[in-house]
PDB file of C-alpha atoms and ligand atoms in Angstrom:
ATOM      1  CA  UNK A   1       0.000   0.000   0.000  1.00  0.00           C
ATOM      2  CA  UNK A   2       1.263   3.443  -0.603  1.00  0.00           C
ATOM      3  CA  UNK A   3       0.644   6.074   1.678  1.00  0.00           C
ATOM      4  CA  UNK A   4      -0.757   9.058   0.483  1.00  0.00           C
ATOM      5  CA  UNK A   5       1.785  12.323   0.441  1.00  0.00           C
ATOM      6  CA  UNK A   6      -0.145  15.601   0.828  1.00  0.00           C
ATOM      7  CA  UNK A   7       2.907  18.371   0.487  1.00  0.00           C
ATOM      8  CA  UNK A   8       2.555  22.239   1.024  1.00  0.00           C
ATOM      9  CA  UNK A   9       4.271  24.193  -1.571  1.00  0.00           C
ATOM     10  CA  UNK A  10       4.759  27.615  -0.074  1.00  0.00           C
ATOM     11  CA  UNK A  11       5.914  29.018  -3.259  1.00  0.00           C
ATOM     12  CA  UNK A  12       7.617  33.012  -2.569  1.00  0.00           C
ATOM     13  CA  UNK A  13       5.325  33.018   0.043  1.00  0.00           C
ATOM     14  CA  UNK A  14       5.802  33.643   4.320  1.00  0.00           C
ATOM     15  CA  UNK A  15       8.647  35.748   6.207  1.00  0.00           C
ATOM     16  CA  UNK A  16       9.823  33.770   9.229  1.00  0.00           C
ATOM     17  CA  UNK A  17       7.416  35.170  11.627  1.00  0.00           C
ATOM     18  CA  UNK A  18       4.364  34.111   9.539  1.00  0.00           C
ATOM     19  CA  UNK A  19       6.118  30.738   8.858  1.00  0.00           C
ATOM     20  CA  UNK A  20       6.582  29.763  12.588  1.00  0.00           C
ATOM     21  CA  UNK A  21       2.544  30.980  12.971  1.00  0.00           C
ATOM     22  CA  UNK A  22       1.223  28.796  10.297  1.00  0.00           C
ATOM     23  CA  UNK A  23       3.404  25.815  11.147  1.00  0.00           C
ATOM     24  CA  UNK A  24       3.266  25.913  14.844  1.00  0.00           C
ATOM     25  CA  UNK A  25      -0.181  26.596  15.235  1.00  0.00           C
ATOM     26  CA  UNK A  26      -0.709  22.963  12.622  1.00  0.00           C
ATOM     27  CA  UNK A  27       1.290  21.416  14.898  1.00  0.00           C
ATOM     28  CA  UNK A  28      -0.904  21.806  17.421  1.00  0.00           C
ATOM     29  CA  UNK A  29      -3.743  20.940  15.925  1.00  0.00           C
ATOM     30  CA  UNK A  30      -2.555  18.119  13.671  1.00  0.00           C
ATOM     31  CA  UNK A  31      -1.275  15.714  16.604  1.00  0.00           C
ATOM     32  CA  UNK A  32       1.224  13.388  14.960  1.00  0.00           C
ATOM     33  CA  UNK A  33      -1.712  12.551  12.552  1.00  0.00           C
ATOM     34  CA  UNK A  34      -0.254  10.073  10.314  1.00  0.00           C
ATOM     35  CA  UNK A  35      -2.605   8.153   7.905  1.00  0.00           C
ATOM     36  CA  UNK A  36      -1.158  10.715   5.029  1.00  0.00           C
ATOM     37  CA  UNK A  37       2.401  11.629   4.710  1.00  0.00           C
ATOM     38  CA  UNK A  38       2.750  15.834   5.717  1.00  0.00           C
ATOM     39  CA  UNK A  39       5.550  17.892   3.985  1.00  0.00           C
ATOM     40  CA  UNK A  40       5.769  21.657   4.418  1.00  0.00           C
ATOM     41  CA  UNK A  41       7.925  23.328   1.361  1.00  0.00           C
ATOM     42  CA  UNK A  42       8.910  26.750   2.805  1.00  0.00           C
ATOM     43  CA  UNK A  43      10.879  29.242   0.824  1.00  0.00           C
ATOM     44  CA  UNK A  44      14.995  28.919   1.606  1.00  0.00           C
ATOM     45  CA  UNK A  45      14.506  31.620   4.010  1.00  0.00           C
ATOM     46  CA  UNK A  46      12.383  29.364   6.337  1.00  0.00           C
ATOM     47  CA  UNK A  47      13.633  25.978   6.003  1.00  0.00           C
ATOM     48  CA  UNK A  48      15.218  26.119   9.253  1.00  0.00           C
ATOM     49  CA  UNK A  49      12.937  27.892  11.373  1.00  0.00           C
ATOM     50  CA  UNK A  50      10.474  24.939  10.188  1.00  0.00           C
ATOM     51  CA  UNK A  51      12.998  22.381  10.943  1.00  0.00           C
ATOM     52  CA  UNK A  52      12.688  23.138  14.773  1.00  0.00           C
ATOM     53  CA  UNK A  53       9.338  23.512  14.648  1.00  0.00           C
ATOM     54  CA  UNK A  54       8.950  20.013  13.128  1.00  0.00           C
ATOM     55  CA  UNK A  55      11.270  18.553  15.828  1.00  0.00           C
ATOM     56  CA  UNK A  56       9.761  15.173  17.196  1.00  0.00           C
ATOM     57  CA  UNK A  57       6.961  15.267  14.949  1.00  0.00           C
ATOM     58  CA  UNK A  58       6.471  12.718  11.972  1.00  0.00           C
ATOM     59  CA  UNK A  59       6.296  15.711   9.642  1.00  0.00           C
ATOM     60  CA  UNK A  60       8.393  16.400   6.471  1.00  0.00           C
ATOM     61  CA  UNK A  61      10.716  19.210   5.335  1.00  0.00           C
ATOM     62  CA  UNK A  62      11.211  20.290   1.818  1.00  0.00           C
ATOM     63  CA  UNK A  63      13.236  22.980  -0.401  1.00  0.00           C
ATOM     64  CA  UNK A  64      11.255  24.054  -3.554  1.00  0.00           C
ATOM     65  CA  UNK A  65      14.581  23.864  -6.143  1.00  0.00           C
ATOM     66  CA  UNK A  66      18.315  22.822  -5.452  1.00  0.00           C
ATOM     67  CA  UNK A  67      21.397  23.452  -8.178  1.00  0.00           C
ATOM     68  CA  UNK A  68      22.999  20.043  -8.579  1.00  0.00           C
ATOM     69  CA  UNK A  69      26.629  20.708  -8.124  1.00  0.00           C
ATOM     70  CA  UNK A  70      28.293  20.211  -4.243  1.00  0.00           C
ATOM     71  CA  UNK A  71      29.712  23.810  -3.715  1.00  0.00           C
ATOM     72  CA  UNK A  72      31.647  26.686  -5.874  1.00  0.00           C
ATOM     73  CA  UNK A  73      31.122  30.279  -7.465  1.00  0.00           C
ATOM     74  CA  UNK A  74      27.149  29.459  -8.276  1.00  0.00           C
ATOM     75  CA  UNK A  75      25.768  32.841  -6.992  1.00  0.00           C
ATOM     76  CA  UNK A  76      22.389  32.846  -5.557  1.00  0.00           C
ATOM     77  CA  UNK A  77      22.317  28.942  -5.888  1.00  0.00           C
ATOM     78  CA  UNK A  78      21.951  26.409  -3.363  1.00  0.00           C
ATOM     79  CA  UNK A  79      23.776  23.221  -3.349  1.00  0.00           C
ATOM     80  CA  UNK A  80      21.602  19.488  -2.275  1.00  0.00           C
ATOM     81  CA  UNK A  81      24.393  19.070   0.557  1.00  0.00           C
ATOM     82  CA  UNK A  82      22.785  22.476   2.203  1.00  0.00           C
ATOM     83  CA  UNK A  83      19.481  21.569   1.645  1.00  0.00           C
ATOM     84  CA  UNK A  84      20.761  18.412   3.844  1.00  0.00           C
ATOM     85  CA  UNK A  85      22.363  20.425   6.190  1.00  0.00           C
ATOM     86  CA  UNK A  86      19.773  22.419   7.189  1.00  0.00           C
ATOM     87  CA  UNK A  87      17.446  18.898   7.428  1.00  0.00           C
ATOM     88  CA  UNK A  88      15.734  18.648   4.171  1.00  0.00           C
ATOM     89  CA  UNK A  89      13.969  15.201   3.470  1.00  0.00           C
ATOM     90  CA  UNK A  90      11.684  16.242   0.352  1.00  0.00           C
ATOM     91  CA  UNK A  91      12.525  18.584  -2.689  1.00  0.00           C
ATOM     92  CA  UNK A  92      10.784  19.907  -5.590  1.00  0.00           C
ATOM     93  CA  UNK A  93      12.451  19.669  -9.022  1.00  0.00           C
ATOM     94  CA  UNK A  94      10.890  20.962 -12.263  1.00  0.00           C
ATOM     95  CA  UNK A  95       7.814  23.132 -11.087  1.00  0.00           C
ATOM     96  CA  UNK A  96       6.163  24.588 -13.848  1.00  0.00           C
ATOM     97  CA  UNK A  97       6.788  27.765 -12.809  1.00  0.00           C
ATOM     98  CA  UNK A  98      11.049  27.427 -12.592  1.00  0.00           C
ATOM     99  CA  UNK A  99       9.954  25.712 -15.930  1.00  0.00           C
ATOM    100  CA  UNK A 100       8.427  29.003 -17.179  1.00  0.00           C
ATOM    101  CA  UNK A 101      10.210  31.284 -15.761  1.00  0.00           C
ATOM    102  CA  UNK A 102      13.680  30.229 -14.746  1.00  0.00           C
ATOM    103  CA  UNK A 103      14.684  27.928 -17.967  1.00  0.00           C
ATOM    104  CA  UNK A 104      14.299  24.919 -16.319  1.00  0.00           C
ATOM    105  CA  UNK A 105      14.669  22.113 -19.007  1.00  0.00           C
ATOM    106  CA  UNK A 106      14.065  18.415 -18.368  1.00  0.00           C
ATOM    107  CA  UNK A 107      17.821  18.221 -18.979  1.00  0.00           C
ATOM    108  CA  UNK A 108      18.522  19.937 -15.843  1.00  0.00           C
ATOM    109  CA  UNK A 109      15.654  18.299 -13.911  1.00  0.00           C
ATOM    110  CA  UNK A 110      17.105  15.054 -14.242  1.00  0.00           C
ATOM    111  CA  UNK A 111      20.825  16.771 -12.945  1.00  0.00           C
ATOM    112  CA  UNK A 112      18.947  17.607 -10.122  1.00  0.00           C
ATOM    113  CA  UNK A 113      17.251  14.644  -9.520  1.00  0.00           C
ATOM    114  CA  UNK A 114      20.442  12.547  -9.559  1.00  0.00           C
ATOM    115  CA  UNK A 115      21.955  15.475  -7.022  1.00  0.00           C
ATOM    116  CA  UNK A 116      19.200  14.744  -4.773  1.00  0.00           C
ATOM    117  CA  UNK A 117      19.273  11.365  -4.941  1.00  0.00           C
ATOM    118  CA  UNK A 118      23.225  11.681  -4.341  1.00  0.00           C
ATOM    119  CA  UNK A 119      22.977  13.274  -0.268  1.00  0.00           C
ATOM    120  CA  UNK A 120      19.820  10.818   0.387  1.00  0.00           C
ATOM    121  CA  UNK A 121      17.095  13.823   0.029  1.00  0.00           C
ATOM    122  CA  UNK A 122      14.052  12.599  -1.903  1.00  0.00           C
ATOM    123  CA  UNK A 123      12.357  14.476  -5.089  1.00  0.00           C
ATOM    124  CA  UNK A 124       9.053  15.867  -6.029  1.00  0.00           C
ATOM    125  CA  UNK A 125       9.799  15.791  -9.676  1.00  0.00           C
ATOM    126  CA  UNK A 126       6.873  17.753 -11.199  1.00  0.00           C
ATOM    127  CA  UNK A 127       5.396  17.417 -14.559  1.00  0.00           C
ATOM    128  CA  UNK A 128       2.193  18.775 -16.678  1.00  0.00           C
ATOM    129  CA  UNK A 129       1.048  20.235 -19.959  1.00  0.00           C
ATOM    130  CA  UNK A 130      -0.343  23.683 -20.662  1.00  0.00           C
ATOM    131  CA  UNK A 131      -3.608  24.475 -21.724  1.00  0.00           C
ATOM    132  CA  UNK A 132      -2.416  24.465 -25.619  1.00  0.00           C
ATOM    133  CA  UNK A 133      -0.822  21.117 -25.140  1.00  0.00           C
ATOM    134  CA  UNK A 134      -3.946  19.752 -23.837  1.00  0.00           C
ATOM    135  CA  UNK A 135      -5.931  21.431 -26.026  1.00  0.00           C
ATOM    136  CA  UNK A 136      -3.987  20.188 -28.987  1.00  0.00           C
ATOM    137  CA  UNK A 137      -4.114  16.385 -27.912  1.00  0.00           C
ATOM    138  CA  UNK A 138      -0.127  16.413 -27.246  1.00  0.00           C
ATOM    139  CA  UNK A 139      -0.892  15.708 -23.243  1.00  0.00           C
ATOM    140  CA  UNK A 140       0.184  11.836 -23.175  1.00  0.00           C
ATOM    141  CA  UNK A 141       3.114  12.292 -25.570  1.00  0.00           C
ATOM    142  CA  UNK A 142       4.681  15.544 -23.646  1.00  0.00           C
ATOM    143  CA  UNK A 143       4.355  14.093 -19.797  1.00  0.00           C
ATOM    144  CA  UNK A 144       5.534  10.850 -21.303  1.00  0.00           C
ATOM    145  CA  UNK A 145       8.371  12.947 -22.316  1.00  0.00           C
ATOM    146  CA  UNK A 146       9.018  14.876 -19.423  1.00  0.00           C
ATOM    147  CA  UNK A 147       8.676  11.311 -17.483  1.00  0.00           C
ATOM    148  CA  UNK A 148      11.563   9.230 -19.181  1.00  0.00           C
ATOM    149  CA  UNK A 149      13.699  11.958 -19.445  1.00  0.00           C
ATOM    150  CA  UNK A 150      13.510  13.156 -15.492  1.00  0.00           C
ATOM    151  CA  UNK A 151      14.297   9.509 -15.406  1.00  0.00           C
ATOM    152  CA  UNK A 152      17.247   9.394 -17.375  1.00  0.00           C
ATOM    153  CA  UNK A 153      20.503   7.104 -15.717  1.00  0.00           C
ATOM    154  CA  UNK A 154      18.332   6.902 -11.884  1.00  0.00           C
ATOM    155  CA  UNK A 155      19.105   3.622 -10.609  1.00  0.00           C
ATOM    156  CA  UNK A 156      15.487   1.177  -9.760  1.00  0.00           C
ATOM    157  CA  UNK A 157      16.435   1.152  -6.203  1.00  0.00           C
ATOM    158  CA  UNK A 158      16.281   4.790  -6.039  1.00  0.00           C
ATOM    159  CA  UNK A 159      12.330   4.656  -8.126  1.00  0.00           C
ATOM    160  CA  UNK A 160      10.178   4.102  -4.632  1.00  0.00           C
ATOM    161  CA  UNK A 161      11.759   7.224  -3.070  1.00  0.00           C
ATOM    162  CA  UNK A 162      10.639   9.215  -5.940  1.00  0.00           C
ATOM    163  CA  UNK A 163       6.987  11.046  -5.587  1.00  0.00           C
ATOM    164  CA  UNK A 164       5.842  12.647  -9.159  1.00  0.00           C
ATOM    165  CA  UNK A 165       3.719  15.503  -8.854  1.00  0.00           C
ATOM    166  CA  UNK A 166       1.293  16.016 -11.977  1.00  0.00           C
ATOM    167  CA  UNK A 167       0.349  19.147 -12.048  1.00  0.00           C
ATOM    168  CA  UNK A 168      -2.029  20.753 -15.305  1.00  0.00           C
ATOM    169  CA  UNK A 169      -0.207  24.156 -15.471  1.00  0.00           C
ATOM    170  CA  UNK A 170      -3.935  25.367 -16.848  1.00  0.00           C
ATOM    171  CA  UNK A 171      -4.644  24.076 -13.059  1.00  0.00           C
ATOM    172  CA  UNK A 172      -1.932  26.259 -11.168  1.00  0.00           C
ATOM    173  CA  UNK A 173      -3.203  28.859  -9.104  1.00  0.00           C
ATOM    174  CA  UNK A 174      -6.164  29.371 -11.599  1.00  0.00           C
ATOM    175  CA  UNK A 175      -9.228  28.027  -9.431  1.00  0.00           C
ATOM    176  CA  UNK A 176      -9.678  25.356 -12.945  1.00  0.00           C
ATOM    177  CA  UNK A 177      -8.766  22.117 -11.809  1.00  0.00           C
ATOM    178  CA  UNK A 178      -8.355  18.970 -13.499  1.00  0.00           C
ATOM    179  CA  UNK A 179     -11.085  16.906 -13.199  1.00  0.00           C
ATOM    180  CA  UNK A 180     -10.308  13.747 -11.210  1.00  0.00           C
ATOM    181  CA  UNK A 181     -11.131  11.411 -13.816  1.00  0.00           C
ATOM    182  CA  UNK A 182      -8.707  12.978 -15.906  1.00  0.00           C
ATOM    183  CA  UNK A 183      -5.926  13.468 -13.723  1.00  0.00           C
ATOM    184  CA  UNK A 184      -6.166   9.550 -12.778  1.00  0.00           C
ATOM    185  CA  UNK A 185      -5.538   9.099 -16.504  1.00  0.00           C
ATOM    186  CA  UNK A 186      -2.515  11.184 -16.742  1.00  0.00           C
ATOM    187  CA  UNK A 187      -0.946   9.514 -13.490  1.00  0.00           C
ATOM    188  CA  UNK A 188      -2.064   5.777 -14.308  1.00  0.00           C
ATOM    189  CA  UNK A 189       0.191   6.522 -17.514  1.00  0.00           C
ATOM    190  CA  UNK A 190       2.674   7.842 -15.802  1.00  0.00           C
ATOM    191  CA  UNK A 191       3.253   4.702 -13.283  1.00  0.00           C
ATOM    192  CA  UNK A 192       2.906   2.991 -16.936  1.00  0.00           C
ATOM    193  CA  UNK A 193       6.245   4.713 -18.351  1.00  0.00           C
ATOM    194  CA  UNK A 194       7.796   4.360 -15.488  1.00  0.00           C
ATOM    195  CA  UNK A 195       6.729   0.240 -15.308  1.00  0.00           C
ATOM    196  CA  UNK A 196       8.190   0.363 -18.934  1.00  0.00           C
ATOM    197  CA  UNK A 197      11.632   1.386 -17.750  1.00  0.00           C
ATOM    198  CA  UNK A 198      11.794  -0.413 -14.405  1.00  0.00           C
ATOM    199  CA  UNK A 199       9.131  -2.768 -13.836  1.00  0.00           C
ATOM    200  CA  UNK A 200       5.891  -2.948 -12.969  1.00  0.00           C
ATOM    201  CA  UNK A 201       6.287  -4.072  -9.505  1.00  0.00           C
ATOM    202  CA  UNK A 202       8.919  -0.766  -8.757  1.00  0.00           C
ATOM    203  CA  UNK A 203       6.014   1.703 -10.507  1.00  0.00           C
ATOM    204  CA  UNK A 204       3.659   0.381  -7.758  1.00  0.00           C
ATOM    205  CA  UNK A 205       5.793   1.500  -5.214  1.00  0.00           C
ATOM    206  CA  UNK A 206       6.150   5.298  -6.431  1.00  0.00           C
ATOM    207  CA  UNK A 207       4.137   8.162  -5.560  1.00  0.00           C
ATOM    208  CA  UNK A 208       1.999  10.244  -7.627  1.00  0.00           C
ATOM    209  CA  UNK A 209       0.507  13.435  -6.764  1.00  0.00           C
ATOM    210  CA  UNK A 210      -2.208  15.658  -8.319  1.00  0.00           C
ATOM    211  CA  UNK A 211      -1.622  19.345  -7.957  1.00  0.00           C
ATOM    212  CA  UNK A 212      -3.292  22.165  -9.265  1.00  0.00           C
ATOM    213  CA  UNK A 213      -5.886  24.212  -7.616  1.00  0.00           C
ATOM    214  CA  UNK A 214      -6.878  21.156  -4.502  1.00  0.00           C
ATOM    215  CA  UNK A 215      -8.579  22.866  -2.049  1.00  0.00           C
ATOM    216  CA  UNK A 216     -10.480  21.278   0.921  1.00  0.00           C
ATOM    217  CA  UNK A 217     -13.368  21.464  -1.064  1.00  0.00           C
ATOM    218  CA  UNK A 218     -11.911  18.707  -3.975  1.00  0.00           C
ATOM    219  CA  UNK A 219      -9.569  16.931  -2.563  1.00  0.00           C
ATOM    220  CA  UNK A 220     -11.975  13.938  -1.485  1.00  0.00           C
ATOM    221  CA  UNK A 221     -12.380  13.580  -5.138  1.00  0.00           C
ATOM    222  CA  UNK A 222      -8.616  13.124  -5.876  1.00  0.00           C
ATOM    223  CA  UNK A 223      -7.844  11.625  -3.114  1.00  0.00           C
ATOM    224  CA  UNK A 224     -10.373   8.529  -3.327  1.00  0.00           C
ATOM    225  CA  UNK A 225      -8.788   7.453  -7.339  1.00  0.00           C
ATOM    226  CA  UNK A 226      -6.869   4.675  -7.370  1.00  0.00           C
ATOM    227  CA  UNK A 227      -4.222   6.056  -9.068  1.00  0.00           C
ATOM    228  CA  UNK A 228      -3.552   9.529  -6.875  1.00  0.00           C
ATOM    229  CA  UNK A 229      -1.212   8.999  -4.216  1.00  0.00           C
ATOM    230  CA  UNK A 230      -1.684  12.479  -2.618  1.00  0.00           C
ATOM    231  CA  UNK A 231      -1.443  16.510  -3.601  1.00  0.00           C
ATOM    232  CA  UNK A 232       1.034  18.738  -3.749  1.00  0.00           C
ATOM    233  CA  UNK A 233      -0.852  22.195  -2.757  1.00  0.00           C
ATOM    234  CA  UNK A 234      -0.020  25.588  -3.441  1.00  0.00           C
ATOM    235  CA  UNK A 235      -2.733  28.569  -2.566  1.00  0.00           C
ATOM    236  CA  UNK A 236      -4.786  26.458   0.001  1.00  0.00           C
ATOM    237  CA  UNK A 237      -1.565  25.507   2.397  1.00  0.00           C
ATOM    238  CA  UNK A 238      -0.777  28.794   3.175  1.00  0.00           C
ATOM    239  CA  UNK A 239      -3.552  28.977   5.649  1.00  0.00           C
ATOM    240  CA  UNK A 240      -4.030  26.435   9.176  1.00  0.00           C
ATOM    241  CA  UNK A 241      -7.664  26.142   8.516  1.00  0.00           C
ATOM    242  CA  UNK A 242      -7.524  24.639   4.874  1.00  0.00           C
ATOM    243  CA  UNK A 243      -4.349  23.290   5.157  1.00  0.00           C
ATOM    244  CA  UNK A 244      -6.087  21.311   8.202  1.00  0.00           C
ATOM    245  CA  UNK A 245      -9.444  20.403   6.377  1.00  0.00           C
ATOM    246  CA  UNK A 246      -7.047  19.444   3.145  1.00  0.00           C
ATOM    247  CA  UNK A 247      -5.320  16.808   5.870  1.00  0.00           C
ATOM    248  CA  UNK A 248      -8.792  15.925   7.006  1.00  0.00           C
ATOM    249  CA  UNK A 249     -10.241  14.979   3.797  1.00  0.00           C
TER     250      UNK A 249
HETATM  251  P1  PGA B 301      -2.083  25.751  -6.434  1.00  0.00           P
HETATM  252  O1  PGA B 301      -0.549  25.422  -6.756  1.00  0.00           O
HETATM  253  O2  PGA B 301      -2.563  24.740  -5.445  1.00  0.00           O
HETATM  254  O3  PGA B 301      -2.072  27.147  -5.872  1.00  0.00           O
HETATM  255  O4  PGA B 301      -2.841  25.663  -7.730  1.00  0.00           O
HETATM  256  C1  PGA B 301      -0.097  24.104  -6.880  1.00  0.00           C
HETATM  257  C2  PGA B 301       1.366  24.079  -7.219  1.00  0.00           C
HETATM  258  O5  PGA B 301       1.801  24.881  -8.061  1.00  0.00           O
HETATM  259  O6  PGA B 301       2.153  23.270  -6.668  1.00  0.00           O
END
């Protein structure tokens, strides 16, 4: 059985002050629930001000982008063996939005996945179509794509620590969200290319996410396909109360 991940992407969102007042006050009210996996993705910034707030509780840390060398004269970057340091289980690689706007190719996905995967810290690799994709039937083809090339030289033993995150980018932050028929497509053929490169029995063990405008009101509907291992939220984890009911589903 896989258990379900439901991770807060934080986006350029929360100074430290509001950071330690959304995640200590869920704290408090979540109480070690564990049926569903929790990761909070705070801006760089707040990584470690979460970290001690998440002391002794089950919950997860993660960055929102790493650069995939170890150290050097990379200004402004930040290298997978900080994102250790400062206690980072979880990152997210290949957002559509470092996609967009920060030339984020698959090429350099996959570098970052296998930098990840090289200090033991565990990626959200995130993949989706936009609105003229979908529109113009290329869906399947492109998050095939963007699947086996994320993929590209990662080792099988490495696949169940992987969680994909499917996100629409018609779905991001618009209110439109996929409907969860649709999305269960995408991600069954998703686990499908990855069965293709490493086995069925290895795809069954990987993670796969919806994202794209959940809120508590939907994510029952997500949640319950067979196929939808969790959410990775934007807009609606920035707040305790839906952040809560989105745990509560
Ligand atoms: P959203 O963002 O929930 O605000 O649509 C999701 C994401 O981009 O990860």
């Amino acid at each position: 059985m896989r258990k379900p991940i439901i991770a807060g992407n934080w986006k350029m969102n929360k100074t430290i002050p509001e950071a330690k007042q959304l995640v200590s006050g869920l704290v408090s009210k979540l109480a070690g629930k564990s049926e569903v996996e929790i990761v909070f993705c705070p801006p760089f910034t707040a990584l470690s001000t979460v970290k001690d707030l998440l002391k002794g509780t089950p919950y997860g840390l993660g960055a929102q982008d790493l650069y995939w060398k170890e150290k050097g004269a990379f200004t402004g970057e930040v290298s997978p063996l900080m994102l250790k340091d400062v206690g980072c289980d979880y990152v997210i690689i290949g957002h559509s939005e470092r996609r967009q706007y920060f030339g984020e190719t698959d090429v350099t996905v996959n570098q970052k996945v296998k930098a990840a995967l090289a200090v033991g810290i565990k990626p959200i690799i995130c993949v989706g179509e936009t609105l003229a994709q979908r529109e113009a039937g290329e869906t399947d083809a492109l998050i095939k794509g963007q699947t086996e090339k994320a993929f590209e030289g990662i080792e099988v033993s490495a696949i169940p620590t992987i969680v994909i995150a499917y996100e629409p980018i018609w779905a991001i932050g618009t209110g439109k969200s996929s409907s969860a028929s649709d999305a269960n497509q995408v991600i069954g053929l998703i686990r499908n290319t990855v069965a293709k490169l490493y086995g069925k029995e290895t795809a069954e063990q990987m993670r796969i996410q919806y994202g794209g405008s959940v809120k508590p009101e939907n994510i029952k509907e997500y949640m319950s396909q067979p196929e939808i291992d969790g959410a990775l939220v934007g807009g609606a984890s920035l707040e305790i109360d839906s952040f809560l009911k989105l745990i509560h589903y």
